């Protein structure tokens, strides 16, 4: 794997995850930093999976989140959620965050002249999603955590799979944050 591809995928994850968190981050509660896949696997996260596909590669995008029962008052406030909301409402809310996350990925890839499609979110039953993906030979993986003080309510993973026979290097320019800010909208439930 070329270093330029690795750096592009890492930058794409960091950029898109930060943009998604901006929907919640009016009070600047979240900070992001790179984490290891093993850190995510050790937590009690639930996971939503998305795929972003082009003709030469696929990105499996995972949004890891604490179960509703693990949220405390500070996290409800940070996530702008009513503690009385149902588990289904909470999961729908997280799915919409994930749709925004993938939407940013698709916009960045589109601006770099990659034609992509995006799947609908799927909540995974198995908690060891990263280990399972590694068993099918990921070409590259990167992970980030969304921290609120010492708590981590959200993490994200991006796993790159090149299609068989695709021999390419990805060089994905990441837009400046101010440009991307113009494209952020409110979360909508459909």
Coordinates of C-alpha atoms in Angstrom, one line a residue:
X1 CA 0.0 0.0 0.0
X2 CA 1.4 3.4 -1.0
X3 CA 2.0 6.0 1.8
X4 CA -0.1 8.5 -0.2
X5 CA -3.1 6.2 -0.1
X6 CA -2.7 5.6 3.7
X7 CA -2.4 9.3 4.4
X8 CA -5.4 10.1 2.2
X9 CA -7.7 7.6 3.9
X10 CA -6.5 8.7 7.4
X11 CA -7.2 12.4 6.4
X12 CA -10.6 11.4 4.9
X13 CA -11.7 9.7 8.1
X14 CA -10.5 12.5 10.4
X15 CA -12.1 15.2 8.2
X16 CA -15.5 13.5 7.7
X17 CA -15.7 12.4 11.4
X18 CA -15.0 16.0 12.6
X19 CA -17.5 17.4 10.2
X20 CA -20.1 14.9 11.5
X21 CA -19.3 15.9 15.1
X22 CA -19.8 19.6 14.2
X23 CA -23.5 18.8 14.2
X24 CA -23.2 18.1 17.9
X25 CA -20.3 20.3 18.7
X26 CA -21.8 23.8 19.0
X27 CA -20.3 24.0 22.5
X28 CA -17.0 22.4 21.4
X29 CA -17.4 19.4 23.7
X30 CA -15.9 16.9 21.3
X31 CA -12.2 16.4 20.5
X32 CA -11.1 13.8 18.1
X33 CA -7.9 11.8 17.9
X34 CA -6.6 8.6 16.3
X35 CA -7.3 5.4 18.3
X36 CA -6.4 1.8 17.6
X37 CA -8.9 -0.7 16.5
X38 CA -8.2 -2.8 19.6
X39 CA -9.3 0.2 21.7
X40 CA -12.7 0.2 20.0
X41 CA -13.0 -3.6 20.2
X42 CA -12.5 -3.4 24.0
X43 CA -15.4 -1.0 24.6
X44 CA -19.1 -1.9 24.8
X45 CA -19.9 -0.1 21.6
X46 CA -22.7 -0.9 19.2
X47 CA -21.8 -0.5 15.6
X48 CA -23.5 0.8 12.5
X49 CA -21.9 -0.1 9.1
X50 CA -22.1 1.8 5.9
X51 CA -20.3 1.2 2.6
X52 CA -19.1 3.8 0.1
X53 CA -18.3 2.1 -3.2
X54 CA -16.6 3.2 -6.4
X55 CA -15.6 1.2 -9.5
X56 CA -12.1 0.5 -8.0
X57 CA -12.5 0.4 -4.3
X58 CA -14.9 0.1 -1.3
X59 CA -14.8 1.9 2.0
X60 CA -16.5 0.1 4.9
X61 CA -17.3 2.9 7.3
X62 CA -18.2 2.0 10.9
X63 CA -19.7 4.3 13.4
X64 CA -19.3 2.9 16.9
X65 CA -21.6 4.3 19.7
X66 CA -22.3 3.7 23.3
X67 CA -25.6 1.9 24.0
X68 CA -28.3 4.3 25.4
X69 CA -28.1 2.5 28.7
X70 CA -24.4 3.6 29.0
X71 CA -25.1 7.4 28.5
X72 CA -24.8 9.7 31.5
X73 CA -26.4 13.2 31.9
X74 CA -23.4 14.9 30.5
X75 CA -23.4 12.7 27.3
X76 CA -27.2 13.2 26.8
X77 CA -26.6 17.0 27.0
X78 CA -23.6 16.8 24.6
X79 CA -25.6 14.7 22.1
X80 CA -28.5 17.0 22.5
X81 CA -30.8 14.2 23.4
X82 CA -33.7 13.9 25.9
X83 CA -32.9 11.1 28.4
X84 CA -36.5 9.9 28.1
X85 CA -36.1 9.2 24.3
X86 CA -36.6 5.6 23.3
X87 CA -33.8 3.3 22.3
X88 CA -35.2 3.2 18.7
X89 CA -35.1 7.0 18.6
X90 CA -31.5 7.0 19.8
X91 CA -30.5 4.5 17.2
X92 CA -32.3 6.4 14.5
X93 CA -30.4 9.6 15.7
X94 CA -27.1 7.8 15.5
X95 CA -28.0 6.4 12.0
X96 CA -28.6 10.0 10.8
X97 CA -25.3 11.1 12.2
X98 CA -23.8 8.2 10.2
X99 CA -25.6 9.3 7.1
X100 CA -24.1 12.7 7.5
X101 CA -20.6 11.2 8.0
X102 CA -20.9 9.1 4.8
X103 CA -22.3 12.1 3.0
X104 CA -19.2 14.1 3.8
X105 CA -17.1 11.2 2.5
X106 CA -19.0 11.0 -0.7
X107 CA -18.8 14.8 -1.3
X108 CA -15.0 14.7 -0.8
X109 CA -14.6 11.7 -3.0
X110 CA -16.9 13.3 -5.6
X111 CA -14.8 16.5 -5.6
X112 CA -11.7 14.3 -6.2
X113 CA -13.5 12.8 -9.3
X114 CA -14.4 9.5 -7.8
X115 CA -18.0 8.3 -8.6
X116 CA -19.4 6.7 -5.5
X117 CA -22.5 5.1 -4.1
X118 CA -23.5 4.8 -0.4
X119 CA -25.4 2.1 1.3
X120 CA -28.1 2.4 3.9
X121 CA -27.0 2.0 7.5
X122 CA -27.0 -1.4 9.1
X123 CA -26.7 -1.9 12.8
X124 CA -24.4 -4.9 13.4
X125 CA -25.3 -7.6 15.9
X126 CA -21.7 -8.7 16.3
X127 CA -19.6 -6.5 18.6
X128 CA -16.3 -7.6 17.1
X129 CA -16.8 -5.9 13.7
X130 CA -13.2 -4.8 13.2
X131 CA -11.8 -8.3 13.9
X132 CA -14.3 -9.8 11.5
X133 CA -13.4 -7.3 8.7
X134 CA -9.7 -8.1 9.2
X135 CA -10.5 -11.7 8.4
X136 CA -11.4 -10.7 4.9
X137 CA -8.1 -8.9 4.2
X138 CA -8.6 -5.2 4.6
X139 CA -6.1 -3.3 2.4
X140 CA -5.9 -0.4 5.0
X141 CA -7.7 0.6 8.1
X142 CA -7.8 3.7 10.3
X143 CA -9.8 4.7 13.4
X144 CA -10.7 7.8 15.4
X145 CA -12.4 8.5 18.7
X146 CA -14.7 11.3 19.6
X147 CA -13.8 12.3 23.2
X148 CA -15.9 14.3 25.7
X149 CA -13.5 14.9 28.5
X150 CA -12.4 11.3 29.4
X151 CA -15.5 9.7 27.9
X152 CA -15.7 8.3 24.4
X153 CA -19.3 8.1 23.2
X154 CA -18.5 7.8 19.5
X155 CA -15.7 6.3 17.4
X156 CA -15.3 5.8 13.7
X157 CA -13.5 3.3 11.6
X158 CA -12.7 3.3 7.9
X159 CA -11.6 0.2 6.1
X160 CA -10.3 0.3 2.5
X161 CA -10.8 -2.6 0.1
X162 CA -9.5 -2.4 -3.4
X163 CA -11.5 -4.3 -5.9
X164 CA -9.7 -7.4 -7.4
X165 CA -7.3 -6.3 -10.1
X166 CA -7.5 -2.6 -9.2
X167 CA -4.0 -1.3 -9.0
X168 CA -4.1 2.3 -8.0
X169 CA -3.0 4.9 -5.5
X170 CA -5.5 7.2 -3.9
X171 CA -4.7 10.8 -3.6
X172 CA -7.7 12.5 -2.1
X173 CA -7.5 16.3 -1.5
X174 CA -9.3 17.2 1.7
X175 CA -11.2 20.6 1.6
X176 CA -10.6 23.3 4.0
X177 CA -12.9 23.2 7.0
X178 CA -14.5 26.6 6.2
X179 CA -15.6 25.4 2.8
X180 CA -17.1 22.2 4.1
X181 CA -18.9 24.1 6.9
X182 CA -21.2 25.7 4.3
X183 CA -22.5 22.2 3.4
X184 CA -23.5 21.2 6.9
X185 CA -27.2 20.9 7.6
X186 CA -29.4 19.9 10.5
X187 CA -30.1 16.2 11.2
X188 CA -33.4 15.1 9.6
X189 CA -35.4 12.0 10.3
X190 CA -37.0 10.6 7.2

